[in-house]
Structure formats: C-alpha cells, structure tokens
CSV table of C-alpha atoms in Angstrom, one decimal:
chain,number,residue,atom,x,y,z
A,6,MET,CA,99.7,109.0,77.1
A,7,THR,CA,102.7,105.8,75.5
A,8,GLU,CA,103.0,103.4,77.4
A,9,GLN,CA,106.5,101.5,77.6
A,10,GLU,CA,106.2,97.5,78.2
A,11,GLU,CA,109.8,95.9,79.5
A,12,TRP,CA,111.6,93.0,80.9
A,13,ILE,CA,115.0,94.1,83.5
A,14,THR,CA,117.0,92.4,85.2
A,15,SER,CA,117.7,91.9,88.7
A,16,ARG,CA,120.7,93.1,90.9
A,17,ASP,CA,120.1,88.9,91.7
A,18,ASN,CA,119.4,88.1,87.7
A,19,VAL,CA,115.9,87.6,88.2
A,20,PRO,CA,113.2,88.7,85.2
A,21,ILE,CA,110.6,91.5,86.7
A,22,TYR,CA,108.1,92.1,84.0
A,23,THR,CA,108.0,96.4,84.3
A,24,LYS,CA,105.6,99.1,82.5
A,25,THR,CA,105.4,102.7,82.3
A,26,TRP,CA,103.0,105.6,80.9
A,27,LYS,CA,105.2,107.8,79.6
A,28,THR,CA,103.3,111.6,79.2
A,29,VAL,CA,103.2,113.7,76.2
A,30,LYS,CA,106.0,116.1,77.4
A,31,SER,CA,108.2,116.3,79.9
A,32,PRO,CA,106.4,115.2,83.6
A,33,ILE,CA,106.4,117.8,85.8
A,34,ALA,CA,106.9,114.5,87.8
A,35,THR,CA,107.5,110.8,88.2
A,36,ILE,CA,106.0,108.3,90.3
A,37,VAL,CA,107.5,104.6,90.9
A,38,PHE,CA,104.0,102.4,91.9
A,39,VAL,CA,103.8,99.6,93.6
A,40,HIS,CA,100.5,96.6,93.6
A,41,GLY,CA,99.5,95.6,96.2
A,42,PHE,CA,99.3,91.2,97.3
A,43,GLY,CA,98.4,88.9,94.9
A,44,GLU,CA,97.4,91.0,91.5
A,45,ASN,CA,99.8,93.3,89.0
A,46,ILE,CA,100.5,96.1,86.9
A,47,LYS,CA,97.9,96.1,84.4
A,48,ARG,CA,95.1,96.4,86.5
A,49,TYR,CA,95.8,100.0,86.6
A,50,ASP,CA,96.1,101.1,82.8
A,51,TYR,CA,92.9,103.6,83.2
A,52,VAL,CA,94.3,105.6,87.2
A,53,PHE,CA,97.8,106.1,85.4
A,54,SER,CA,96.7,107.1,82.2
A,55,ARG,CA,94.9,110.1,83.2
A,56,PHE,CA,98.6,110.7,85.5
A,57,SER,CA,99.7,111.0,82.0
A,58,LYS,CA,97.5,113.1,80.5
A,59,MET,CA,97.9,115.5,84.0
A,60,ASN,CA,101.9,114.8,82.7
A,61,ILE,CA,102.5,112.7,85.7
A,62,GLU,CA,105.0,110.0,85.0
A,63,VAL,CA,105.0,106.2,86.6
A,64,TYR,CA,106.3,103.6,86.4
A,65,ALA,CA,105.3,100.5,87.8
A,66,TYR,CA,106.5,96.4,88.0
A,67,ASP,CA,104.8,93.5,89.0
A,68,GLN,CA,106.4,92.4,92.4
A,69,ARG,CA,109.1,88.5,92.9
A,70,GLY,CA,106.0,86.2,93.5
A,71,ASN,CA,102.8,88.0,90.9
A,72,GLY,CA,101.7,88.5,87.4
A,73,GLU,CA,104.1,88.7,84.8
A,74,THR,CA,107.2,88.4,87.4
A,75,ALA,CA,105.7,85.0,88.3
A,76,LEU,CA,104.9,83.9,85.0
A,77,ARG,CA,107.9,83.6,84.5
A,78,ASN,CA,110.1,82.0,86.7
A,79,LYS,CA,107.6,80.1,87.5
A,80,ASN,CA,107.5,80.7,91.7
A,81,PRO,CA,103.6,82.9,92.0
A,82,GLY,CA,103.8,83.9,95.8
A,83,ILE,CA,107.8,84.0,96.8
A,84,THR,CA,109.3,87.0,97.2
A,85,GLY,CA,111.9,86.7,98.7
A,86,GLY,CA,111.2,88.4,102.1
A,87,PHE,CA,111.3,92.1,102.6
A,88,GLU,CA,114.9,93.0,102.3
A,89,VAL,CA,114.5,91.7,98.7
A,90,LEU,CA,111.0,93.1,98.1
A,91,THR,CA,113.2,97.1,100.4
A,92,GLY,CA,116.1,96.5,97.9
A,93,ASP,CA,113.4,96.3,95.0
A,94,VAL,CA,111.7,99.6,94.8
A,95,THR,CA,115.1,100.8,95.6
A,96,ASP,CA,116.0,100.2,92.7
A,97,ALA,CA,113.2,100.8,91.0
A,98,LEU,CA,113.3,104.7,92.1
A,99,VAL,CA,116.9,105.6,91.2
A,100,ALA,CA,116.9,104.3,88.4
A,101,LYS,CA,114.3,106.7,87.2
A,102,ARG,CA,114.5,109.9,89.2
A,103,LYS,CA,114.8,112.1,86.7
A,104,PRO,CA,117.7,115.4,87.7
A,105,GLY,CA,114.8,118.3,88.8
A,106,ILE,CA,112.2,116.7,88.7
A,107,PRO,CA,110.3,115.8,92.3
A,108,GLN,CA,109.7,111.9,92.2
A,109,PHE,CA,107.1,110.1,94.6
A,110,LEU,CA,106.6,106.5,96.2
A,111,MET,CA,102.7,104.8,95.9
A,112,GLY,CA,101.4,102.4,96.9
A,113,HIS,CA,97.5,99.7,97.2
A,114,SER,CA,97.5,98.2,100.1
A,115,GLU,CA,101.3,98.0,101.6
A,116,ILE,CA,105.4,98.1,101.2
A,117,VAL,CA,105.3,101.4,100.0
A,118,PHE,CA,104.9,102.8,104.4
A,119,ASN,CA,107.3,99.9,104.8
A,120,TYR,CA,109.8,101.6,102.6
A,121,ALA,CA,108.9,105.1,104.4
A,122,CYS,CA,110.2,103.7,107.6
A,123,VAL,CA,113.1,102.1,106.9
A,124,GLY,CA,113.7,102.1,102.7
A,125,PRO,CA,116.9,103.8,101.3
A,126,GLU,CA,115.5,106.1,99.6
A,127,LYS,CA,113.1,107.3,101.8
A,128,ASP,CA,113.8,110.9,102.8
A,129,ASN,CA,115.3,110.8,99.1
A,130,LEU,CA,111.4,111.8,97.6
A,131,CYS,CA,108.8,114.3,97.4
A,132,GLY,CA,105.5,112.3,98.9
A,133,TYR,CA,104.5,109.0,99.5
A,134,ILE,CA,100.4,108.0,98.8
A,135,ILE,CA,98.5,104.9,100.2
A,136,CYS,CA,96.0,104.0,99.5
A,137,SER,CA,93.8,101.6,101.2
A,138,PRO,CA,97.0,100.5,103.5
A,139,PHE,CA,97.9,97.6,105.6
A,140,PHE,CA,98.1,97.1,108.7
A,141,GLN,CA,95.8,95.2,110.0
A,142,GLN,CA,93.3,92.4,107.8
A,143,GLY,CA,89.8,93.7,107.2
A,144,ASP,CA,87.0,92.8,108.9
A,145,LYS,CA,86.2,89.7,106.6
A,146,THR,CA,90.0,88.9,106.4
A,147,LYS,CA,91.4,88.6,109.3
A,148,LYS,CA,92.2,85.4,110.5
A,149,PRO,CA,92.6,83.7,114.2
A,150,ALA,CA,95.3,84.3,116.4
A,151,PHE,CA,96.0,81.1,117.1
A,152,LEU,CA,96.8,81.4,113.1
A,153,THR,CA,98.9,83.9,113.2
A,154,PHE,CA,101.6,82.4,115.3
A,155,THR,CA,102.0,79.3,113.5
A,156,VAL,CA,102.6,81.4,110.6
A,157,VAL,CA,105.0,83.5,112.6
A,158,ALA,CA,107.8,80.5,113.2
A,159,LEU,CA,107.3,79.4,110.4
A,160,SER,CA,108.5,81.4,107.8
A,161,LYS,CA,111.0,81.5,110.2
A,162,VAL,CA,111.4,77.5,109.0
A,163,ILE,CA,109.6,77.0,105.2
A,164,PRO,CA,109.7,80.5,104.6
A,165,ASN,CA,108.9,79.7,100.6
A,166,LEU,CA,105.8,77.2,101.8
A,167,THR,CA,103.1,79.5,99.9
A,168,ILE,CA,99.8,79.6,101.5
A,169,PRO,CA,96.3,81.1,100.3
A,170,VAL,CA,95.5,84.1,101.1
A,171,ASN,CA,92.1,84.9,102.6
A,172,LEU,CA,90.9,87.3,99.9
A,173,ASP,CA,86.6,87.6,99.6
A,174,PRO,CA,87.1,89.3,96.1
A,175,LYS,CA,83.5,90.9,96.1
A,176,TYR,CA,84.5,92.8,99.1
A,177,LEU,CA,87.2,94.5,96.2
A,178,SER,CA,85.3,96.4,94.6
A,179,HIS,CA,81.2,97.2,94.2
A,180,ASP,CA,81.6,97.4,90.9
A,181,PRO,CA,80.7,93.5,89.8
A,182,GLU,CA,82.7,93.7,86.4
A,183,ILE,CA,85.8,94.6,88.1
A,184,VAL,CA,85.6,91.3,90.5
A,185,LYS,CA,84.8,89.7,87.0
A,186,SER,CA,86.9,90.6,86.0
A,187,TYR,CA,89.4,90.2,89.2
A,188,VAL,CA,88.3,86.4,89.6
A,189,GLU,CA,89.5,86.5,85.7
A,190,ASP,CA,92.9,87.2,85.4
A,191,PRO,CA,95.7,84.8,85.9
A,192,LEU,CA,98.0,87.0,86.5
A,193,ASN,CA,96.0,86.7,89.6
A,194,ASN,CA,97.8,84.6,92.2
A,195,GLY,CA,96.2,84.6,95.5
A,196,VAL,CA,99.4,83.0,97.0
A,197,GLY,CA,102.0,83.7,98.8
A,198,SER,CA,104.9,82.7,100.8
A,199,LEU,CA,105.3,82.3,104.3
A,200,GLU,CA,107.2,85.0,104.0
A,201,THR,CA,106.3,86.9,102.2
A,202,HIS,CA,103.3,87.8,104.9
A,203,MET,CA,105.9,88.4,107.6
A,204,ALA,CA,107.7,90.5,104.4
A,205,THR,CA,103.7,92.8,104.4
A,206,VAL,CA,102.8,93.0,107.8
A,207,PRO,CA,104.8,96.6,109.6
A,208,LYS,CA,103.7,94.5,113.0
A,209,PHE,CA,107.7,95.1,113.8
A,210,LEU,CA,107.2,98.7,112.8
A,211,VAL,CA,105.0,99.5,114.3
A,212,ASN,CA,106.1,97.7,117.8
A,213,ASN,CA,108.8,99.7,116.7
A,214,LYS,CA,107.4,103.3,115.9
A,215,LYS,CA,109.4,103.4,113.0
A,216,TYR,CA,106.3,105.4,112.3
A,217,GLU,CA,108.3,108.4,113.5
A,218,ASP,CA,110.7,108.2,111.1
A,219,ILE,CA,109.1,109.2,108.0
A,220,THR,CA,109.9,112.4,107.4
A,221,LEU,CA,108.4,113.2,104.0
A,222,PRO,CA,104.7,114.3,103.0
A,223,ILE,CA,102.8,111.6,103.0
A,224,TYR,CA,99.3,110.9,102.1
A,225,PHE,CA,96.3,108.0,103.1
A,226,SER,CA,93.4,106.8,101.5
A,227,HIS,CA,91.0,104.2,102.7
A,228,GLY,CA,87.8,103.0,102.4
A,229,SER,CA,85.7,103.4,105.3
A,230,GLU,CA,83.6,99.9,103.7
A,231,ASP,CA,86.8,98.2,103.6
A,232,HIS,CA,86.5,94.4,104.2
A,233,ILE,CA,90.0,93.6,103.0
A,234,THR,CA,92.1,95.8,105.1
A,235,SER,CA,91.2,97.4,108.3
A,236,PRO,CA,90.4,101.5,107.6
A,237,THR,CA,90.2,101.1,111.7
A,238,ALA,CA,94.1,100.0,111.6
A,239,SER,CA,95.4,102.8,109.2
A,240,LYS,CA,93.8,105.8,111.0
A,241,GLU,CA,95.0,104.8,114.7
A,242,ILE,CA,98.3,104.1,112.7
A,243,PHE,CA,98.1,107.9,110.9
A,244,GLU,CA,97.4,109.7,113.2
A,245,LYS,CA,101.0,108.6,114.9
A,246,ILE,CA,103.6,110.1,112.5
A,247,THR,CA,104.7,113.0,113.6
A,248,VAL,CA,105.4,114.6,110.1
A,249,ASN,CA,103.5,118.3,109.5
A,250,ASP,CA,102.7,117.2,106.3
A,251,LYS,CA,100.4,114.9,106.1
A,252,THR,CA,96.4,113.7,104.5
A,253,TYR,CA,94.0,111.3,105.6
A,254,ARG,CA,91.7,111.0,103.2
A,255,GLU,CA,87.9,108.4,104.4
A,256,TRP,CA,85.8,107.4,101.5
A,257,LYS,CA,82.4,107.0,103.4
A,258,GLY,CA,80.8,103.3,102.5
A,259,LEU,CA,84.0,102.4,99.8
A,260,TYR,CA,85.7,98.9,99.2
A,261,HIS,CA,89.2,97.9,99.3
A,262,GLU,CA,89.6,99.3,96.0
A,263,LEU,CA,88.8,103.0,95.9
A,264,HIS,CA,90.7,103.4,92.4
A,265,ASN,CA,87.9,100.6,90.9
A,266,GLU,CA,84.9,102.4,92.4
A,267,TYR,CA,82.3,104.3,90.6
A,268,GLU,CA,83.6,106.8,92.3
A,269,LYS,CA,86.9,105.8,91.0
A,270,ASP,CA,87.6,109.1,89.1
A,271,GLN,CA,86.7,111.2,92.5
A,272,VAL,CA,89.2,108.9,93.6
A,273,ILE,CA,92.2,109.9,90.4
A,274,ASP,CA,91.8,113.5,90.7
A,275,GLU,CA,91.9,113.9,94.3
A,276,TYR,CA,95.2,111.4,94.2
A,277,ILE,CA,96.3,113.4,91.0
A,278,LYS,CA,95.3,117.0,93.2
A,279,TRP,CA,97.3,116.3,95.3
A,280,ILE,CA,101.1,115.2,93.9
A,281,ILE,CA,100.2,119.2,91.9
A,282,ASP,CA,100.2,120.6,95.4
A,283,HIS,CA,103.5,119.2,96.3
A,284,VAL,CA,105.2,120.3,93.5
A,285,ALA,CA,104.1,123.8,93.3
A,286,ASN,CA,105.7,123.3,97.0
A,287,LYS,CA,109.3,121.5,95.9
A,288,THR,CA,109.3,124.1,93.4
A,289,THR,CA,108.7,127.6,95.5
A,290,ASN,CA,110.4,126.9,98.5
C-alpha cells in the first residue's frame, strides 16, 4: 500500500488538497470519499489503509473551506455552496474512474446523500456508503427553530459569513485519544459559512422526495447513541428510499464517528464486505 498526496486545481482554479490510498495490485474497486463537516482526510489514514490492503483504492480530498485546502486558500468554512460542492464530487468521480473497475461514492455525515439524489454522475456508479448521515442535528447539537430560520434568511444576504459549529467533540467517539486528537488538530476548523450550512442540510431534497430518484445500492451506517446527527431521522429517510438494494446498519451504543470507536475494525470490515459483495454482484450480472 502506498499513499499519494497531491494538490490539484479545480475547474474554477482553486487549489485542492487530495490523497489517494493506492493498492499494490490492480484494484478490485475504487472509492471517492467525501469527509464530514469541518474536518480533514488525514483523519482517515487507518480506515483506508485497511481498504487498500483488500485491493480497494480510495481517493479523497479536503473540501473547500476544510483542512489543507482551507489553510492554503485562507478561507475556513467557505465552500461556495451546493452547486460548487456537487461539482467537486462530479469532477473527482470522472477523474478517478478506471475502465472496467466498479466505482463507489462514500462519505461521512453529509454531501453523499445529496449527490445520490441529484448528482450528475449519480447513476454511473456501483453504489453508495453513507456513514452517520446528516438529516437532522442530534440531541446534543440541535439548534432552536428561530436560529435555523435566521440562518436560512441570512444565507441569501451574507452567504460567506462563518459561524461556529455547535459540536461537542466528546460525542465523536468513546475513545478519549480520538477526542483529544480532534481538538488538537489545527486542520479541524469547526466553522462553516451560512451558505455551507444550507448546502449540507438536505431538507429541500427530502421535502421534494428526491430520495425516490436513488437508483443504486446504498448502505447507511449509524450509531444508536450518535448525539451529533440524528439516527432517528436517518432511519426515517432510509425507510423512504425506494431502491430494493439498501442496507441500514445500526451500531448499538456507538457515537458519531463509527470508524474511530473501539469497535472500528468491525465497522471497517463491514464496509469492505459490502463493497466486495457488490463488486461480485456487478461481475456476475
């Protein structure tokens, strides 16, 4: 396994930090991975080193306003909004597609569900994995209704105004070392622009029943004790998805970052198994 770090230039000339966890042999599948709110892809080294050992190649990038990308562009929390974020996912999928090799889109918390509903390449994949999906804030982060209304109103006037994310790191993982590492990591900025908040909350997609347009296999995983994103809302949306090949995996007692819990190897093993099973299905069909 080798790790490759690279700076690329987006379609609108923004430098974006990327990382690829390459396989030794020819990959059986490729993944484009989209990280969660206010974090960075270096936090996934352990996860994707495991993927690469199973001949699954993973490509990820620090989204605009996040991680190394935000540091270089001096714009923490500013992403450009829904269309820009969607465009970056599309560009990554097209650029990293390998002929004859199944490609998956995977993400933590946000963005990937949105893409599965309306993304331009949404039907040209093998499937989706969404970890701790964000449909509604959890019980420890939920904002009062008047604040949500304020964000909606102001996002149309001052979209690049950044505000702190109401996230208590102790609810990321039961492992105190993970919490400590998250807090001390300078690449986790903990802010988001008003436009970003609007782009990552998929209410308009849900309200318009865009989940009915999901056509590919989809896998949700969520901790039953996730206090950052609501597992109850996650289950409700999952039940409304009409595609036949869908899986909801609830992890009893776990927090938001399943891949950083003490049970992380079990979580990762199930992701890998789901991918391998769907590679086999695609090969035989």
